[in-house]
C-alpha cells in the first residue's frame, strides 16, 4: 500500500484529538499505536496488523529496548516476528539508562525511516509514559504524524491468571538460568538499565543464597522470588490500565478498546477464532478506515454498551485486584 494512501485528503476534517479541532491532521502521515497492559497480546496484534498493512513495528517497551535477558523481558522471538521488521528492540546497552527523551528521539527517527520506505509505522509496547511523551502536542512527532490508538484489554482477574501462568512458562523456558548468568554479586542497585526489569531484583536473594543455605531453604527462596515476580507483574498491569484510562478519560484521547478477555478464556482453535473475531478483524477495520481517512467513532469495546459502563467495570476490577491471591 502506498504511503499516499495514508495522507488525508485536503478536504477532510477530523475530531481525532477529541478537542473538536478541524483540519488538525491535514498532510500528516499515519501511525498506529497499540496500547495495553503486559501480557494482553500487543505484540501479536502489532505483528498481525503489520502483515496485513505492510507495516513495521517500533517497540515502546522501556525494558525490551535493552540487549539481553530475552526470557526475563519476554521479547518476541524471530519466529514470532514472522519477518516483520522491529525497531528499538534489544539494541541498547543493558547497563545504561534509556530515557523518555531518548525514546522520543529514536522513535521519531524510526517512524521517519519507515515512512520513507512507503510503509506504515506501528508503535507497540507497555510503557505508556514513552507513548505519552512521544505524542505530546509539543513534540516534532505530533506535528508530523496522526495516530490511531488501539487498546488491547483483558479483564483484570483473567489477566492476573494468565500472567501467573506465563511466568511459570518463562521459568520452564530458562528464566532462572538466564537471570543467574546475568547476576553480579557486586551489584545491589536495580534502579538503572535492564536491571529494573521485573524478574531481576526479585531473584537477588535467591542467587545470593547459593552455597549458604540448605536445599529446602533454597527451594523456598526460589518459590518466593517467582511469586514476587508474578505479583509485581500483575501490579504493573493494573498501573498500565489505569494510565490508559487516564489518557482516554482525562486527556481526551480517542482510543479504540478491544476486549480480548474471551480469547484468554478459550483454548486452541476456539481461542484463535475469538482472536480473529474480537481483536484482529475489528482492529483491521479500524486501521483500514484510519489510513483511508474515514471518520471513525471509537467504540469502548466490541459488544459493550457504553464508555461509562466499560470504565466503571474496569475500575471495579482494578480495585478488586488488591484482594486477589496468587493461589
Short mmCIF file of C-alpha atoms in Angstrom, two decimals:
data_model
loop_
_atom_site.label_atom_id
_atom_site.label_comp_id
_atom_site.label_asym_id
_atom_site.label_seq_id
_atom_site.Cartn_x
_atom_site.Cartn_y
_atom_site.Cartn_z
CA UNK A 1 0.00 0.00 0.00
CA UNK A 2 1.39 3.38 -0.99
CA UNK A 3 2.21 5.96 1.62
CA UNK A 4 -0.02 8.36 -0.29
CA UNK A 5 -3.00 6.33 0.92
CA UNK A 6 -2.13 7.30 4.49
CA UNK A 7 -2.21 11.06 3.89
CA UNK A 8 -5.60 12.69 4.47
CA UNK A 9 -7.26 14.45 1.58
CA UNK A 10 -7.07 18.21 1.91
CA UNK A 11 -10.85 18.44 2.14
CA UNK A 12 -11.19 16.06 5.08
CA UNK A 13 -11.95 17.04 8.67
CA UNK A 14 -11.42 15.04 11.83
CA UNK A 15 -12.10 15.14 15.53
CA UNK A 16 -9.34 12.63 16.28
CA UNK A 17 -7.78 14.70 19.04
CA UNK A 18 -11.05 14.78 20.94
CA UNK A 19 -10.88 18.59 21.03
CA UNK A 20 -13.08 19.40 18.04
CA UNK A 21 -10.22 20.88 16.03
CA UNK A 22 -10.92 20.84 12.30
CA UNK A 23 -8.22 20.00 9.77
CA UNK A 24 -5.68 19.47 12.55
CA UNK A 25 -4.16 16.45 10.80
CA UNK A 26 -4.11 17.61 7.19
CA UNK A 27 -1.00 16.43 5.41
CA UNK A 28 0.20 14.24 8.27
CA UNK A 29 1.43 10.69 7.89
CA UNK A 30 -0.33 7.93 9.78
CA UNK A 31 0.89 5.89 12.75
CA UNK A 32 -0.91 3.10 14.58
CA UNK A 33 -0.26 2.83 18.33
CA UNK A 34 -1.07 -0.42 20.15
CA UNK A 35 -1.57 0.09 23.89
CA UNK A 36 -2.31 -2.41 26.63
CA UNK A 37 -1.16 -3.98 29.85
CA UNK A 38 1.61 -6.54 29.92
CA UNK A 39 0.56 -9.94 28.62
CA UNK A 40 -2.51 -8.79 26.68
CA UNK A 41 -1.22 -9.58 23.19
CA UNK A 42 0.06 -6.20 21.98
CA UNK A 43 2.96 -7.69 20.04
CA UNK A 44 0.75 -10.32 18.43
CA UNK A 45 -1.71 -7.68 17.26
CA UNK A 46 1.04 -5.38 16.02
CA UNK A 47 2.62 -8.19 14.00
CA UNK A 48 -0.73 -9.38 12.64
CA UNK A 49 -1.57 -5.85 11.51
CA UNK A 50 1.91 -5.37 10.07
CA UNK A 51 1.48 -8.42 7.84
CA UNK A 52 -1.86 -7.07 6.61
CA UNK A 53 -0.86 -3.46 6.03
CA UNK A 54 2.79 -3.64 5.01
CA UNK A 55 4.00 -2.13 8.27
CA UNK A 56 6.99 -2.15 10.59
CA UNK A 57 6.89 -2.18 14.39
CA UNK A 58 8.51 0.34 16.74
CA UNK A 59 8.93 -1.09 20.23
CA UNK A 60 7.76 1.21 23.04
CA UNK A 61 8.60 -1.07 25.96
CA UNK A 62 11.21 0.67 28.11
CA UNK A 63 12.78 -2.65 29.16
CA UNK A 64 12.66 -4.53 25.86
CA UNK A 65 14.81 -1.84 24.24
CA UNK A 66 17.81 -3.38 26.01
CA UNK A 67 20.03 -6.17 24.74
CA UNK A 68 19.87 -9.48 26.57
CA UNK A 69 17.56 -11.17 29.09
CA UNK A 70 15.18 -12.14 26.29
CA UNK A 71 13.24 -14.56 28.51
CA UNK A 72 13.05 -12.26 31.53
CA UNK A 73 11.86 -9.34 29.39
CA UNK A 74 9.61 -11.57 27.28
CA UNK A 75 10.84 -10.24 23.94
CA UNK A 76 9.19 -11.55 20.80
CA UNK A 77 11.29 -14.20 19.09
CA UNK A 78 12.42 -14.07 15.46
CA UNK A 79 9.84 -16.74 14.69
CA UNK A 80 7.07 -14.72 16.33
CA UNK A 81 8.10 -11.62 14.36
CA UNK A 82 7.24 -13.51 11.14
CA UNK A 83 9.57 -11.36 9.07
CA UNK A 84 8.13 -8.06 10.30
CA UNK A 85 10.96 -5.57 10.96
CA UNK A 86 11.15 -4.33 14.55
CA UNK A 87 12.83 -1.11 15.68
CA UNK A 88 14.17 -0.24 19.16
CA UNK A 89 14.04 -3.87 20.22
CA UNK A 90 17.06 -5.33 22.01
CA UNK A 91 19.54 -2.71 20.81
CA UNK A 92 20.56 -0.68 23.89
CA UNK A 93 23.45 -1.47 26.25
CA UNK A 94 21.82 -3.09 29.30
CA UNK A 95 23.93 -1.06 31.72
CA UNK A 96 22.85 2.40 30.55
CA UNK A 97 19.63 4.31 31.10
CA UNK A 98 17.39 4.74 28.06
CA UNK A 99 15.30 7.78 28.95
CA UNK A 100 11.95 9.07 27.75
CA UNK A 101 13.82 11.72 25.77
CA UNK A 102 15.97 9.04 24.15
CA UNK A 103 12.84 7.15 23.14
CA UNK A 104 11.16 10.21 21.64
CA UNK A 105 14.28 10.96 19.59
CA UNK A 106 14.82 7.41 18.31
CA UNK A 107 11.13 6.64 17.76
CA UNK A 108 10.83 9.72 15.56
CA UNK A 109 13.87 8.63 13.55
CA UNK A 110 12.41 5.14 13.18
CA UNK A 111 8.99 6.43 12.11
CA UNK A 112 10.58 8.75 9.55
CA UNK A 113 12.66 5.89 8.14
CA UNK A 114 9.62 3.61 7.90
CA UNK A 115 7.53 6.24 6.14
CA UNK A 116 10.37 6.90 3.70
CA UNK A 117 10.01 3.26 2.65
CA UNK A 118 6.29 3.80 1.98
CA UNK A 119 5.37 1.63 4.95
CA UNK A 120 3.16 2.15 7.99
CA UNK A 121 4.74 2.58 11.45
CA UNK A 122 3.07 0.62 14.26
CA UNK A 123 4.17 1.55 17.77
CA UNK A 124 3.60 -1.21 20.33
CA UNK A 125 4.62 -1.66 23.95
CA UNK A 126 3.54 -1.29 27.53
CA UNK A 127 5.44 1.85 28.53
CA UNK A 128 2.66 4.42 28.36
CA UNK A 129 4.96 7.17 29.62
CA UNK A 130 7.01 6.74 26.43
CA UNK A 131 3.94 6.98 24.22
CA UNK A 132 2.57 9.94 26.16
CA UNK A 133 5.83 11.85 25.74
CA UNK A 134 6.05 10.97 22.05
CA UNK A 135 2.59 12.15 21.00
CA UNK A 136 2.55 15.22 23.25
CA UNK A 137 1.37 18.25 21.29
CA UNK A 138 4.73 19.98 21.73
CA UNK A 139 6.84 17.30 20.02
CA UNK A 140 8.10 17.17 16.47
CA UNK A 141 6.42 13.78 16.20
CA UNK A 142 2.96 15.23 16.84
CA UNK A 143 3.49 17.88 14.17
CA UNK A 144 4.25 15.21 11.56
CA UNK A 145 2.06 12.24 12.48
CA UNK A 146 -1.57 11.42 13.15
CA UNK A 147 -2.15 8.47 15.48
CA UNK A 148 -4.77 5.75 15.70
CA UNK A 149 -4.81 4.23 19.19
CA UNK A 150 -5.79 0.59 19.75
CA UNK A 151 -6.14 -0.71 23.31
CA UNK A 152 -5.70 -4.42 23.94
CA UNK A 153 -7.71 -5.02 27.11
CA UNK A 154 -8.32 -8.14 29.18
CA UNK A 155 -10.42 -8.35 32.36
CA UNK A 156 -8.08 -7.99 35.32
CA UNK A 157 -8.90 -11.33 37.03
CA UNK A 158 -8.39 -13.19 33.74
CA UNK A 159 -5.17 -11.32 33.00
CA UNK A 160 -3.95 -12.00 36.55
CA UNK A 161 -4.33 -15.74 35.97
CA UNK A 162 -2.71 -15.56 32.53
CA UNK A 163 0.27 -13.58 33.80
CA UNK A 164 0.89 -16.09 36.60
CA UNK A 165 0.86 -18.96 34.11
CA UNK A 166 3.11 -17.02 31.76
CA UNK A 167 5.70 -16.54 34.50
CA UNK A 168 5.66 -20.30 35.11
CA UNK A 169 6.24 -20.83 31.38
CA UNK A 170 9.12 -18.35 31.45
CA UNK A 171 10.67 -20.29 34.35
CA UNK A 172 10.32 -23.51 32.34
CA UNK A 173 11.97 -21.75 29.38
CA UNK A 174 15.04 -20.78 31.43
CA UNK A 175 14.25 -17.56 33.27
CA UNK A 176 16.23 -18.60 36.36
CA UNK A 177 19.25 -19.75 34.37
CA UNK A 178 19.22 -16.59 32.25
CA UNK A 179 19.00 -14.44 35.37
CA UNK A 180 21.82 -16.36 37.04
CA UNK A 181 24.12 -15.76 34.08
CA UNK A 182 23.38 -12.03 34.31
CA UNK A 183 23.61 -11.81 38.11
CA UNK A 184 26.57 -9.88 39.53
CA UNK A 185 27.02 -10.26 43.32
CA UNK A 186 28.93 -6.97 43.43
CA UNK A 187 25.85 -5.04 42.27
CA UNK A 188 22.89 -4.30 44.51
CA UNK A 189 21.48 -1.33 42.60
CA UNK A 190 18.48 -2.32 40.50
CA UNK A 191 17.36 1.17 39.56
CA UNK A 192 19.03 1.55 36.17
CA UNK A 193 19.16 -0.07 32.76
CA UNK A 194 17.80 -3.55 32.26
CA UNK A 195 18.26 -4.27 35.97
CA UNK A 196 14.90 -2.55 36.54
CA UNK A 197 13.17 -5.40 34.70
CA UNK A 198 10.68 -7.42 36.70
CA UNK A 199 12.43 -10.73 37.22
CA UNK A 200 15.86 -9.31 38.00
CA UNK A 201 15.72 -7.75 41.51
CA UNK A 202 13.25 -10.38 42.71
CA UNK A 203 15.85 -13.12 42.17
CA UNK A 204 18.64 -11.35 44.07
CA UNK A 205 18.20 -13.07 47.44
CA UNK A 206 17.86 -16.50 45.83
CA UNK A 207 21.07 -16.08 43.83
CA UNK A 208 22.99 -14.74 46.84
CA UNK A 209 21.93 -17.72 48.94
CA UNK A 210 23.80 -20.21 46.77
CA UNK A 211 26.21 -22.24 48.91
CA UNK A 212 24.98 -20.57 52.10
CA UNK A 213 21.71 -22.38 52.85
CA UNK A 214 20.34 -25.89 52.52
CA UNK A 215 18.30 -27.18 49.60
CA UNK A 216 14.95 -26.79 51.32
CA UNK A 217 15.62 -23.14 52.10
CA UNK A 218 16.82 -22.55 48.55
CA UNK A 219 13.59 -24.02 47.20
CA UNK A 220 11.55 -21.73 49.44
CA UNK A 221 13.56 -18.70 48.33
CA UNK A 222 13.03 -19.61 44.68
CA UNK A 223 9.28 -20.00 45.14
CA UNK A 224 9.12 -16.68 46.98
CA UNK A 225 11.03 -14.99 44.15
CA UNK A 226 8.73 -16.44 41.49
CA UNK A 227 5.63 -15.43 43.44
CA UNK A 228 7.02 -11.91 43.77
CA UNK A 229 7.63 -11.75 40.02
CA UNK A 230 4.01 -12.75 39.44
CA UNK A 231 2.66 -10.21 41.89
CA UNK A 232 4.82 -7.36 40.61
CA UNK A 233 3.82 -8.17 37.03
CA UNK A 234 0.14 -8.08 37.96
CA UNK A 235 0.62 -4.78 39.80
CA UNK A 236 2.33 -3.39 36.71
CA UNK A 237 -0.62 -4.47 34.58
CA UNK A 238 -3.02 -2.60 36.87
CA UNK A 239 -0.92 0.57 36.69
CA UNK A 240 -0.79 0.33 32.91
CA UNK A 241 -4.57 0.01 32.63
CA UNK A 242 -5.10 2.93 34.99
CA UNK A 243 -2.82 5.12 32.88
CA UNK A 244 -4.61 4.19 29.66
CA UNK A 245 -7.92 5.08 31.29
CA UNK A 246 -6.49 8.48 32.26
CA UNK A 247 -5.29 9.03 28.71
CA UNK A 248 -8.78 8.40 27.42
CA UNK A 249 -10.95 9.91 30.14
CA UNK A 250 -8.82 12.85 31.31
CA UNK A 251 -6.70 13.71 28.27
CA UNK A 252 -9.46 13.04 25.75
CA UNK A 253 -7.53 10.57 23.60
CA UNK A 254 -9.80 8.66 21.25
CA UNK A 255 -8.74 5.09 21.97
CA UNK A 256 -10.36 2.03 20.42
CA UNK A 257 -10.76 -0.60 23.14
CA UNK A 258 -10.56 -4.23 22.00
CA UNK A 259 -11.82 -6.61 24.66
CA UNK A 260 -9.69 -9.76 24.33
CA UNK A 261 -10.93 -11.42 27.53
CA UNK A 262 -12.72 -14.22 25.68
CA UNK A 263 -9.52 -15.05 23.80
CA UNK A 264 -7.77 -15.78 27.10
CA UNK A 265 -10.65 -17.91 28.37
CA UNK A 266 -10.58 -20.22 25.36
CA UNK A 267 -8.03 -22.76 24.13
CA UNK A 268 -6.65 -23.89 20.80
CA UNK A 269 -8.75 -23.24 17.73
CA UNK A 270 -11.51 -21.62 19.79
CA UNK A 271 -9.01 -19.04 21.07
CA UNK A 272 -7.79 -18.36 17.53
CA UNK A 273 -11.38 -17.89 16.35
CA UNK A 274 -12.04 -15.46 19.20
CA UNK A 275 -8.85 -13.57 18.36
CA UNK A 276 -9.93 -13.12 14.75
CA UNK A 277 -13.48 -12.13 15.67
CA UNK A 278 -12.87 -9.88 18.67
CA UNK A 279 -9.42 -8.44 18.05
CA UNK A 280 -7.90 -8.81 14.60
CA UNK A 281 -10.93 -8.24 12.38
CA UNK A 282 -12.20 -5.17 14.29
CA UNK A 283 -8.73 -3.64 14.53
CA UNK A 284 -8.10 -4.30 10.84
CA UNK A 285 -11.31 -2.47 10.01
CA UNK A 286 -10.37 0.43 12.29
CA UNK A 287 -6.90 0.78 10.78
CA UNK A 288 -8.18 0.44 7.20
CA UNK A 289 -10.66 3.25 7.75
CA UNK A 290 -7.99 5.31 9.52
CA UNK A 291 -5.48 5.14 6.70
CA UNK A 292 -8.23 5.84 4.18
CA UNK A 293 -9.21 8.86 6.29
CA UNK A 294 -12.78 7.92 7.11
CA UNK A 295 -14.25 9.34 10.31
CA UNK A 296 -14.15 6.65 12.98
CA UNK A 297 -16.40 6.54 16.00
CA UNK A 298 -14.30 4.75 18.63
CA UNK A 299 -16.32 2.10 20.44
CA UNK A 300 -15.42 1.38 24.07
CA UNK A 301 -15.20 -2.29 23.15
CA UNK A 302 -16.81 -4.84 20.89
CA UNK A 303 -20.24 -5.61 22.31
CA UNK A 304 -20.04 -3.19 25.26
CA UNK A 305 -22.91 -0.70 25.61
CA UNK A 306 -21.17 2.48 26.73
CA UNK A 307 -17.91 4.14 27.75
CA UNK A 308 -19.24 4.80 31.24
CA UNK A 309 -20.17 1.16 31.76
CA UNK A 310 -16.84 -0.09 30.44
CA UNK A 311 -14.79 2.31 32.54
CA UNK A 312 -16.76 1.54 35.70
CA UNK A 313 -16.28 -2.19 35.17
CA UNK A 314 -12.53 -1.85 34.65
CA UNK A 315 -12.08 0.38 37.70
CA UNK A 316 -14.04 -2.13 39.76
CA UNK A 317 -11.74 -4.92 38.60
CA UNK A 318 -8.66 -2.86 39.44
CA UNK A 319 -9.94 -2.24 42.96
CA UNK A 320 -10.80 -5.92 43.33
CA UNK A 321 -7.30 -6.95 42.28
CA UNK A 322 -5.95 -5.92 45.65
CA UNK A 323 -7.82 -8.84 47.23
CA UNK A 324 -6.79 -11.47 44.69
CA UNK A 325 -4.45 -14.31 45.63
CA UNK A 326 -1.78 -15.96 43.56
CA UNK A 327 -3.08 -19.36 44.57
#
